[in-house]
Coordinates of C-alpha atoms and ligand atoms in Angstrom, one line a residue:
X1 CA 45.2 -29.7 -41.3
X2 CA 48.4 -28.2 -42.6
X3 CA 50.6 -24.8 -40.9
X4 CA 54.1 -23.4 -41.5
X5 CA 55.3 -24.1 -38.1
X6 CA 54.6 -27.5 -35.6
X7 CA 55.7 -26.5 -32.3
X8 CA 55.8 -29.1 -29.7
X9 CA 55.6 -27.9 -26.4
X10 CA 53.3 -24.9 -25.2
X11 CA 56.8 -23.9 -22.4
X12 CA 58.5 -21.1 -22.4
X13 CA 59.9 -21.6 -26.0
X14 CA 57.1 -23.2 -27.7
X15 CA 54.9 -20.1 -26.6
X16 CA 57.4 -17.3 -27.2
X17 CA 58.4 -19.1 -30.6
X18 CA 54.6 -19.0 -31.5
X19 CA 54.2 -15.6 -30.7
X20 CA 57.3 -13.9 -32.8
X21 CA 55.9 -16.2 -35.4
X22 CA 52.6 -14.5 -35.2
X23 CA 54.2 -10.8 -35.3
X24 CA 55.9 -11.8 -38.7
X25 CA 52.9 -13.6 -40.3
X26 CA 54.3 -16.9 -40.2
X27 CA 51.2 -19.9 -38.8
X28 CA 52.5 -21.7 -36.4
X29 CA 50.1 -24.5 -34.0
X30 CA 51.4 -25.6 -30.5
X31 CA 50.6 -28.6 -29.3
X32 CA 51.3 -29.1 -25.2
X33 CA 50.8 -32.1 -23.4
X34 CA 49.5 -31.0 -19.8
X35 CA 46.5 -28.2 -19.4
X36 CA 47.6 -24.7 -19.3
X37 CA 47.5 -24.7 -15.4
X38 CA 49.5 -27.3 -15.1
X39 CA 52.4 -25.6 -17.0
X40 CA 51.9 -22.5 -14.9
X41 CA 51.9 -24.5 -11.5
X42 CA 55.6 -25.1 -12.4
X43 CA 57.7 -23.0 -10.4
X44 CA 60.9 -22.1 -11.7
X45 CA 63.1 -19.9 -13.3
X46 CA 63.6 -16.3 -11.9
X47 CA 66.4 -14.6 -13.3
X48 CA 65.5 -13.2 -16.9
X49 CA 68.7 -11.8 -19.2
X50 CA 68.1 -8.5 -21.0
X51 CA 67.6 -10.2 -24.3
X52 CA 64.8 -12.7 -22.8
X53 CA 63.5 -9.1 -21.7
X54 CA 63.5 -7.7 -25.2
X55 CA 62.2 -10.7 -26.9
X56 CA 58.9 -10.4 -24.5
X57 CA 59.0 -6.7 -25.7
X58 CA 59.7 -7.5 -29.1
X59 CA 56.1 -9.6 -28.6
X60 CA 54.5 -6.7 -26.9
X61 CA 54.7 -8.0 -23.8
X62 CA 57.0 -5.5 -22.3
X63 CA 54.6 -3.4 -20.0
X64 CA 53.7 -6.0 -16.6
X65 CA 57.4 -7.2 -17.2
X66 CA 58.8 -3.4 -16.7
X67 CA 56.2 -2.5 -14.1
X68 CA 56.4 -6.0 -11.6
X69 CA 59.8 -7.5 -12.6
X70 CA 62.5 -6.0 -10.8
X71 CA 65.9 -4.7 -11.8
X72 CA 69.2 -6.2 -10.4
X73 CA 72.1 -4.2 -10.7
X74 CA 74.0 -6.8 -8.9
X75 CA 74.2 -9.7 -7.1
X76 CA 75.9 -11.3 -3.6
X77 CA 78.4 -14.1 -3.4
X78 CA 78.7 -15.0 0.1
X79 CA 81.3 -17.6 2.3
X80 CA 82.9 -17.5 5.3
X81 CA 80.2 -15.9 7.2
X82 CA 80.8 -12.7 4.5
X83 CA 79.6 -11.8 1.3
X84 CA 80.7 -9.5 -1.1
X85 CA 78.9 -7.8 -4.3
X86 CA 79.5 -8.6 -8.1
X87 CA 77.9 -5.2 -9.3
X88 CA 76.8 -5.7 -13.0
X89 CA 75.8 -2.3 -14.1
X90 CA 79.8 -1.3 -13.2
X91 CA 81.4 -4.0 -14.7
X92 CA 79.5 -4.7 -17.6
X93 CA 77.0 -1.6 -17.5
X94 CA 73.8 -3.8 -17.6
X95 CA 71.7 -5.4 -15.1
X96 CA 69.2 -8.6 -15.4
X97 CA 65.1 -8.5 -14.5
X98 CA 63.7 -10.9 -11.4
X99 CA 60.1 -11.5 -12.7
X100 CA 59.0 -15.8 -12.3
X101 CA 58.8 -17.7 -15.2
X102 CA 55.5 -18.4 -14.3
X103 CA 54.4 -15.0 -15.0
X104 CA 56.6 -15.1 -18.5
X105 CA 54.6 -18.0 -19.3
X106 CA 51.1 -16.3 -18.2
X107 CA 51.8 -13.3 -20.1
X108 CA 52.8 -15.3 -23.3
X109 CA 49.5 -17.6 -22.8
X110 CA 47.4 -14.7 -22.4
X111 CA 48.6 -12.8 -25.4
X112 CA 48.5 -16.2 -27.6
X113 CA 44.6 -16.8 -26.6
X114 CA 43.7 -12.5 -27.2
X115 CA 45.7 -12.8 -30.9
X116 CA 43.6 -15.9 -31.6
X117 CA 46.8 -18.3 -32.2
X118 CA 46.1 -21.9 -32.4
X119 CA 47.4 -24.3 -28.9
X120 CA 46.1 -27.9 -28.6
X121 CA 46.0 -29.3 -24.8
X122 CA 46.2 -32.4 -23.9
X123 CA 47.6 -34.3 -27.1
X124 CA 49.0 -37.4 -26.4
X125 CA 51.5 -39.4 -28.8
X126 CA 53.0 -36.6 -31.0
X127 CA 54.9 -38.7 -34.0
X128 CA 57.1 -36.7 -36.2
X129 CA 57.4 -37.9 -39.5
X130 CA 59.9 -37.0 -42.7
X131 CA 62.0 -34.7 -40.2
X132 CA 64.0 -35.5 -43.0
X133 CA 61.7 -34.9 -46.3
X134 CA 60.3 -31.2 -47.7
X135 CA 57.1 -32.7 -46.5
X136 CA 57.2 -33.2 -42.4
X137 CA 53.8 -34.3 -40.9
X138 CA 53.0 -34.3 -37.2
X139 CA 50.7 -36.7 -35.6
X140 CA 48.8 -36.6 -32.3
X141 CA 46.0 -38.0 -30.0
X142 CA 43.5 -36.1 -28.0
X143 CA 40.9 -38.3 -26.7
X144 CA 41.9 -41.0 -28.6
X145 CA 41.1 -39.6 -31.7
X146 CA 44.6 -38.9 -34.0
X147 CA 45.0 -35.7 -35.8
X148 CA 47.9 -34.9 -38.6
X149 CA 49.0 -31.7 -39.8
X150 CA 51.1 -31.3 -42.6
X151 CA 53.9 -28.4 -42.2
X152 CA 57.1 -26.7 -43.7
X153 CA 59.2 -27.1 -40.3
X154 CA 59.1 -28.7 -36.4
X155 CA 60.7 -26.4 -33.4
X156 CA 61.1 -29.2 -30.9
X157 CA 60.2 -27.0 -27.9
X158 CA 58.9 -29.9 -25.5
X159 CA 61.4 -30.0 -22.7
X160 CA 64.3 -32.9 -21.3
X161 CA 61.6 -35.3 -21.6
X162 CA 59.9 -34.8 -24.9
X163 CA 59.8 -36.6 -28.1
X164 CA 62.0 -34.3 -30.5
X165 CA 65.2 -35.2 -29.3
X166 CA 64.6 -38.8 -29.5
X167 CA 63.4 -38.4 -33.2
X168 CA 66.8 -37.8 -34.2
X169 CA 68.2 -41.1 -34.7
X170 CA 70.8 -42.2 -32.5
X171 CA 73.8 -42.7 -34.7
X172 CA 73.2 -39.2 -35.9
X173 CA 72.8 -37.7 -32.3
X174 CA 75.5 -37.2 -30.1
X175 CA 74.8 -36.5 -26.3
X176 CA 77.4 -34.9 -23.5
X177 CA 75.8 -35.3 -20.1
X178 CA 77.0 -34.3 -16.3
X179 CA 74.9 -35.6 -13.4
X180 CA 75.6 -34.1 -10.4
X181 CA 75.7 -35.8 -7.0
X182 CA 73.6 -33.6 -5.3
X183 CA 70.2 -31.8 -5.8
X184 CA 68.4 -28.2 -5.1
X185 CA 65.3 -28.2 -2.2
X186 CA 63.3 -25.0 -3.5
X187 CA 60.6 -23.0 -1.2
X188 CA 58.3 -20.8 -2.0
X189 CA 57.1 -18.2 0.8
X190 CA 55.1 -15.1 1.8
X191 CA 57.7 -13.4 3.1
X192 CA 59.6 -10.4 2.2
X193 CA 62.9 -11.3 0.9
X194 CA 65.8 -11.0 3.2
X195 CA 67.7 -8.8 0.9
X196 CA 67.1 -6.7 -2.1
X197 CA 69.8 -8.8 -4.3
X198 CA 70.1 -12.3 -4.5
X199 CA 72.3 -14.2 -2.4
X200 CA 74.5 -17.5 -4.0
X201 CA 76.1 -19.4 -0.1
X202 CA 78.7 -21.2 -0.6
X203 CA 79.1 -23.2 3.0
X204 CA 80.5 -26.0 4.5
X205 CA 77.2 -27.5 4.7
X206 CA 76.3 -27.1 1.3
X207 CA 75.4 -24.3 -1.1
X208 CA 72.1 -21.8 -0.4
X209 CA 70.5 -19.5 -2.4
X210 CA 67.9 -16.4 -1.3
X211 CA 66.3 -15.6 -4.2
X212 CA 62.7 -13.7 -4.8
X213 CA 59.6 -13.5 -7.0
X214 CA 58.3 -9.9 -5.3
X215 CA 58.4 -7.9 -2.0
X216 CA 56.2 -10.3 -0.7
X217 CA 57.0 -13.9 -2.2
X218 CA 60.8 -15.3 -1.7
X219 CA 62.2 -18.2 -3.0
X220 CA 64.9 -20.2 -1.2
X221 CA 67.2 -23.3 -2.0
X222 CA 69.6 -25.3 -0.3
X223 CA 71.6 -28.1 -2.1
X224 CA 70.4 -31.3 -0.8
X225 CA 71.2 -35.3 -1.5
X226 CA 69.7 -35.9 -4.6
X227 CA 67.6 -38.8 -3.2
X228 CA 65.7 -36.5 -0.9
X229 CA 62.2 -35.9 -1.0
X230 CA 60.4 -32.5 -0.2
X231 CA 58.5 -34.8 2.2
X232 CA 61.4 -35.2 4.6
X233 CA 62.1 -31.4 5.0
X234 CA 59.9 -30.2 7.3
X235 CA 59.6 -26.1 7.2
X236 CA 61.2 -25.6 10.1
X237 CA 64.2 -28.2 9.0
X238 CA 64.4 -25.8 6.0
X239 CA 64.8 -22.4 7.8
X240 CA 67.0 -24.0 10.1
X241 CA 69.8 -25.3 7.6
X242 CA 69.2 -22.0 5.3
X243 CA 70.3 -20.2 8.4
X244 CA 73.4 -22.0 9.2
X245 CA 73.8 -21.6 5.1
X246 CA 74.2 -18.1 5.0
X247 CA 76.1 -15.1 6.9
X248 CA 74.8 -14.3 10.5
X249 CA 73.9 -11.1 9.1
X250 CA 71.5 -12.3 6.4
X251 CA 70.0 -14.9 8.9
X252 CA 69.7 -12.4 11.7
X253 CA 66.8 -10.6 9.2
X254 CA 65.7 -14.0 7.7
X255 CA 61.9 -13.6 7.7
X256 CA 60.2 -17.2 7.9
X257 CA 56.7 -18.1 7.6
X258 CA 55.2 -21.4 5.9
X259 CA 56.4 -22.5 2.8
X260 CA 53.3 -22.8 0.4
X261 CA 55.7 -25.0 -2.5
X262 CA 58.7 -27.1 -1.8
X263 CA 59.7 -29.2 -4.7
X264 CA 63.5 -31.3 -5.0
X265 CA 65.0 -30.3 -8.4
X266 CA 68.2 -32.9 -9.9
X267 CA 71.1 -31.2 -11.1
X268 CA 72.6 -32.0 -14.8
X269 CA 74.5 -30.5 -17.2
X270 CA 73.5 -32.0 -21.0
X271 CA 73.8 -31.1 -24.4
X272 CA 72.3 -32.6 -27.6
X273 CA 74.5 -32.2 -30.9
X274 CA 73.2 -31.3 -33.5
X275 CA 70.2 -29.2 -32.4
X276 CA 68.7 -29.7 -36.7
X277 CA 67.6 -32.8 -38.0
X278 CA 66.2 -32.0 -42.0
X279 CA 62.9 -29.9 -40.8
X280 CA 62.7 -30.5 -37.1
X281 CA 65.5 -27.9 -34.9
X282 CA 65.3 -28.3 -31.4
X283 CA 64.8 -25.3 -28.7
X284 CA 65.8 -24.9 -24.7
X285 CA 65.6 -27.8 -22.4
X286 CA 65.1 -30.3 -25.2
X287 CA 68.4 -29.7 -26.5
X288 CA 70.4 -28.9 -23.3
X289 CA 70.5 -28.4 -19.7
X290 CA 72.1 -26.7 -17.0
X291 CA 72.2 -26.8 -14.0
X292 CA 70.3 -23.9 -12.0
X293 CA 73.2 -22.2 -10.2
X294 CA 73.9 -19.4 -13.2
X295 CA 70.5 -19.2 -13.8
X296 CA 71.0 -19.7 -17.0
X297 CA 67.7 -22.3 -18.7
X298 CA 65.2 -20.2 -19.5
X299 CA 67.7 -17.4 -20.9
X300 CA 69.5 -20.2 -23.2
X301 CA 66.3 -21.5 -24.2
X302 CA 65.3 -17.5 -25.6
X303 CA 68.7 -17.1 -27.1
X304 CA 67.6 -20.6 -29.6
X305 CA 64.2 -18.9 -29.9
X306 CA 65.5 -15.8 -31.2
X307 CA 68.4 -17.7 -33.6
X308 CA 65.4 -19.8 -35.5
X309 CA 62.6 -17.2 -35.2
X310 CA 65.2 -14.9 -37.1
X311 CA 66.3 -18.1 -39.3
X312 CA 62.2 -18.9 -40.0
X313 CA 61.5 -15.3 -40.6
X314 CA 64.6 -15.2 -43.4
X315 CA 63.3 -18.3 -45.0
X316 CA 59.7 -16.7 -45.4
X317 CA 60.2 -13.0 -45.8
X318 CA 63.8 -12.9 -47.6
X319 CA 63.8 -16.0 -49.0
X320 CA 67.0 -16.9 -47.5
X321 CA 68.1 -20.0 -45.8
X322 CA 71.4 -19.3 -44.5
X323 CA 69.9 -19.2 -41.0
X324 CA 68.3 -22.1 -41.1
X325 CA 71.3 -24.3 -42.5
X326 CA 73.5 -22.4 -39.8
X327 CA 71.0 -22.9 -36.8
X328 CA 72.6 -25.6 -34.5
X329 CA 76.0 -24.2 -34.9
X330 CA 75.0 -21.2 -34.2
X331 CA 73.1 -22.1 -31.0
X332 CA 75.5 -24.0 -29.9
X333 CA 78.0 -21.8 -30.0
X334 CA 75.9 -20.1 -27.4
X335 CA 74.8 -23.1 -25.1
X336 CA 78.1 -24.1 -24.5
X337 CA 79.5 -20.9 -23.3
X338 CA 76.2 -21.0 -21.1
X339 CA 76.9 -24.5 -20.1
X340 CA 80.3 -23.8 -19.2
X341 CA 79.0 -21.0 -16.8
X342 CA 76.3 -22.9 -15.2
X343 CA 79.3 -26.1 -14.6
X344 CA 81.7 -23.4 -13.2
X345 CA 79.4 -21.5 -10.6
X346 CA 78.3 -24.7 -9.5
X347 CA 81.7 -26.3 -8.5
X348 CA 82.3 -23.1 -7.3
X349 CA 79.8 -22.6 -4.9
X350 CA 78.5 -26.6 -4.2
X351 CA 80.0 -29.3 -1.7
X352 CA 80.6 -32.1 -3.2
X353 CA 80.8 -35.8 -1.7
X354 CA 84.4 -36.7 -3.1
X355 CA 85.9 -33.6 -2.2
X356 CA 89.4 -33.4 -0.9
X357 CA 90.9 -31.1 1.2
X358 CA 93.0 -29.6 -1.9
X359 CA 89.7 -29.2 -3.7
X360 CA 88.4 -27.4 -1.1
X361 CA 91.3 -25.0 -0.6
X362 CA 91.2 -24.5 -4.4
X363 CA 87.3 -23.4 -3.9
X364 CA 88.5 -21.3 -1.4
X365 CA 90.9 -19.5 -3.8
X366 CA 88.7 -19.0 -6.3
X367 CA 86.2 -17.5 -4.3
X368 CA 89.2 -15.1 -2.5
X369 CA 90.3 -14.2 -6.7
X370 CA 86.6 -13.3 -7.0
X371 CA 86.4 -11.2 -4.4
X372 CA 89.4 -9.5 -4.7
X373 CA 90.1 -9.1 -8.8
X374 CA 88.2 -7.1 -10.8
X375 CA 88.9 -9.0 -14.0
X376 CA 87.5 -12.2 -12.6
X377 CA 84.2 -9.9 -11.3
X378 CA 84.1 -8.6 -15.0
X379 CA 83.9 -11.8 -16.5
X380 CA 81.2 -13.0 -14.3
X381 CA 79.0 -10.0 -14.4
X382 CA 79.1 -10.5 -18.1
X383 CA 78.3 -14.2 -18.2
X384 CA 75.4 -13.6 -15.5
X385 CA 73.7 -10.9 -17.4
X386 CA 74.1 -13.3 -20.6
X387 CA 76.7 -13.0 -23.5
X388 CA 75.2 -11.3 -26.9
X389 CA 73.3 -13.3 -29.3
Ligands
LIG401 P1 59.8 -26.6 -20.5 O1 59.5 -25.5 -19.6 O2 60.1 -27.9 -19.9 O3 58.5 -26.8 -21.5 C1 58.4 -27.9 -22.3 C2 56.9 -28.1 -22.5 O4 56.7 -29.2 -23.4 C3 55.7 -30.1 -22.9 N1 55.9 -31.4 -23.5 C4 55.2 -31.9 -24.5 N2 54.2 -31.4 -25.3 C5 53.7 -32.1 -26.3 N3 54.2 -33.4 -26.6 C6 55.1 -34.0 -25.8 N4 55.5 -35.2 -26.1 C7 55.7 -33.2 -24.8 N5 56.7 -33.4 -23.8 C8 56.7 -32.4 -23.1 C9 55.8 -30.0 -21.4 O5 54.6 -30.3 -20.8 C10 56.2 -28.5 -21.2 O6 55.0 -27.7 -21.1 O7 61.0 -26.3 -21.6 P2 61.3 -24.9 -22.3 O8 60.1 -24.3 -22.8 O9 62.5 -25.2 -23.2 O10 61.8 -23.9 -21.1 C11 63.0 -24.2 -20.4 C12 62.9 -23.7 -19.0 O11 61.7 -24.1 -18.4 C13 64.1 -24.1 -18.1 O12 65.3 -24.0 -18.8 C14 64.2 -23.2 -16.8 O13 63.1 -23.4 -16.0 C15 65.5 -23.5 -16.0 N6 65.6 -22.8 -14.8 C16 66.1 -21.5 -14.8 N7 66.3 -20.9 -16.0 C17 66.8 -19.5 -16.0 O14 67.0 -19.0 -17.1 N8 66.9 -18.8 -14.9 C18 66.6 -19.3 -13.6 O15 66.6 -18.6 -12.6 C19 66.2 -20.7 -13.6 N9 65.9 -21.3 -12.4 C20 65.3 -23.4 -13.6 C21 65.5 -22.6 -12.4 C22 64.8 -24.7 -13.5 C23 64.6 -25.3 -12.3 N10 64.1 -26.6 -12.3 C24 62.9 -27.0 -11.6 C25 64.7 -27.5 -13.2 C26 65.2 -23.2 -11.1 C27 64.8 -24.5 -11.1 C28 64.6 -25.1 -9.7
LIG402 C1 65.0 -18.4 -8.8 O1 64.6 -17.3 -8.3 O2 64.2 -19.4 -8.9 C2 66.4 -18.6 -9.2 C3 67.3 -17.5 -9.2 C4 68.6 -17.7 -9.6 C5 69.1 -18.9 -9.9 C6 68.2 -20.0 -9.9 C7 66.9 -19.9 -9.5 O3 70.4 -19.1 -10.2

């Protein structure tokens, strides 16, 4: 078999890369590990950036987005039982989308299977070979029985734990990682959320978040020890430490009801350099990661999307490779500005174990020059909505 374009991973990236490809002419195959369901059982990201937003419009997949997501103009920081606003279409005159990953991911599934594009479930030990040649070959198992296909390029779209990265060999890779001592307890529930924005908790007893999918469907997190399982949270245990997370106000009107997902997510800040080895460029989580709190994943993992898509696209259509030799500089440039957003609104808003009382004044401070400068709101509300690509 031979195509223009491998793509590892049928995520987020892997789809969206596939589909750009598509619009542009340019054959790509995605191979995914897990069954389609699987992928969209994943709950995650909720928080979309504007340019995630125009690249699913750029793939015609614009018109559910605009009429279920919802627009935020602006979102709540709240601590010491008060919360204020960082208002994002004032400061930085634009505003992000709440609509689930989940349903980014249907949307880009359904639209891959109507234009006919080629995905392949279930393939089991995916080989890269010649990253470094002109003439990369992928192999891979379904049912036991190995398939190659010959191709011009690999997008490494297949997630922290995937095989891309660790084709790159180590002496050439480099690897900056930040575990973080604690990790996020998520709920899903059929409940109205309690408030139209999002609110990020920053509390003695650990940091909250009341986030939403739509009017009926919110999702919740408290930071939790990392070596808790969703097991030992009961639902009631949850809405009772959400409620001493947040201010009296917001858990006055906290709606509960039973959770119908809880799942314990690890906190990490990583970053592979270089993101290029010869033919094979990594995407999203199988470069870098952040960690939740600036909702930042997802909307780092489109901003690599649409730096190779536009390098590919060059290569085939203009015949120029400038894009594609500049590709990991170019996205990192961009991760670690994303990376250093997602590291600072965590220590902002998180309790951590070896905290001393001068760290947690110098929270406190930070939080008071947020609330209170304009400046410091201004450069939030720009990093939140996401920088330009
Ligand atoms: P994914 O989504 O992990 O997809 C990778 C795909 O590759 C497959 N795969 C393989 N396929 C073939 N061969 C192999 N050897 C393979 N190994 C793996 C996997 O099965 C999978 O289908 O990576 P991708 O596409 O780069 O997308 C990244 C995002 O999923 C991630 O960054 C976000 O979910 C992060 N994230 C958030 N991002 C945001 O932008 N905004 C948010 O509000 C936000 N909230 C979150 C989040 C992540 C969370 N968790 C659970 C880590 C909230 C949470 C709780
Ligand atoms: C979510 O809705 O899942 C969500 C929202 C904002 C974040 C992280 C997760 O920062």
């Amino acid at each position: 078999m031979r195509t223009q374009v491998v793509i590892i991973g049928g995520g987020p990236s892997g789809l969206l890369l596939s589909q750009l490809l598509l619009k542009s002419g340019i054959d790509s195959v995605v191979l995914e590990r897990k069954t389609k369901e699987y992928v969209l059982s994943r709950i995650r990201a909720g928080v979309l950036e504007r340019g995630m937003v125009n690249l699913m419009k750029e793939v015609g997949l614009g018109d559910r987005l605009e009429a279920e997501g919802f627009v935020h103009d602006g979102t709540l920081i709240a601590a010491n039982n008060e919360s204020f606003r960082i208002d994002f279409a004032k400061q930085i005159g634009t505003s992000v989308v709440v609509y689930g990953q989940t349903e980014v991911t249907r949307d880009l599934y359904e639209a891959r299977e109507k234009d006919g594009g080629a995905i392949v479930f279930n393939v089991e030990d995916v080989v890269i070979n010649n990253a470094k040649t002109d003439a990369p070959y992928v192999t891979y198992k379904v049912d036991g029985v190995e398939t190659r296909i010959d191709c011009d390029y690999v997008a490494g779209c297949d997630g922290f734990h995937g095989v891309s990265r660790q084709t790159i060999p180590q002496d050439v890779r480099r690897e900056y990682e930040k575990v973080y001592p604690f990790g996020w307890l998520g709920v899903l529930s059929e409940t109205p959320p309690v408030d139209d924005e999002l609110i990020y908790a920053n509390s003695p007893r650990g940091f909250a978040l009341c986030s939403m999918r739509n009017a009926n469907l919110s999702r919740y997190y408290v930071q939790c020890p990392r070596t808790d399982k969703p097991e030992d949270w009961s639902d009631d245990a949850f809405w009772d430490e959400l409620k001493r997370r947040i201010p009296d106000e917001a858990a006055d009107k906290l709606i509960t009801g039973p959770t119908i997902e809880k799942s314990i997510a690890p906190l990490r800040s990583f970053v592979c350099e270089p993101m290029q080895y010869g033919r094979l460029f990594l995407c999203g989580d199988a470069a870098h990661i952040v960690p939740p709190t600036g909702a930042k994943g997802l909307n780092t993992a489109a901003s690599d999307i649409h730096y190779l898509y536009h390098a590919l696209r060059d290569h085939y259509l203009e015949k120029d490779d400038a894009g594609i030799e500049g590709y990991s500089a170019k996205a990192l440039l961009r991760v670690w500005k994303a990376e250093r957003f997602s590291w600072w609104m965590t220590t902002l808003l998180h309790r951590f174990p070896d905290q001393t009382e001068f760290d947690l004044k110098m929270q406190q401070a930070e939080i008071a020059f947020l609330r209170d400068n304009d400046a410091a709101q201004k450069v939030m509300a720009e990093n939140y909505v996401g920088l330009p690509y």
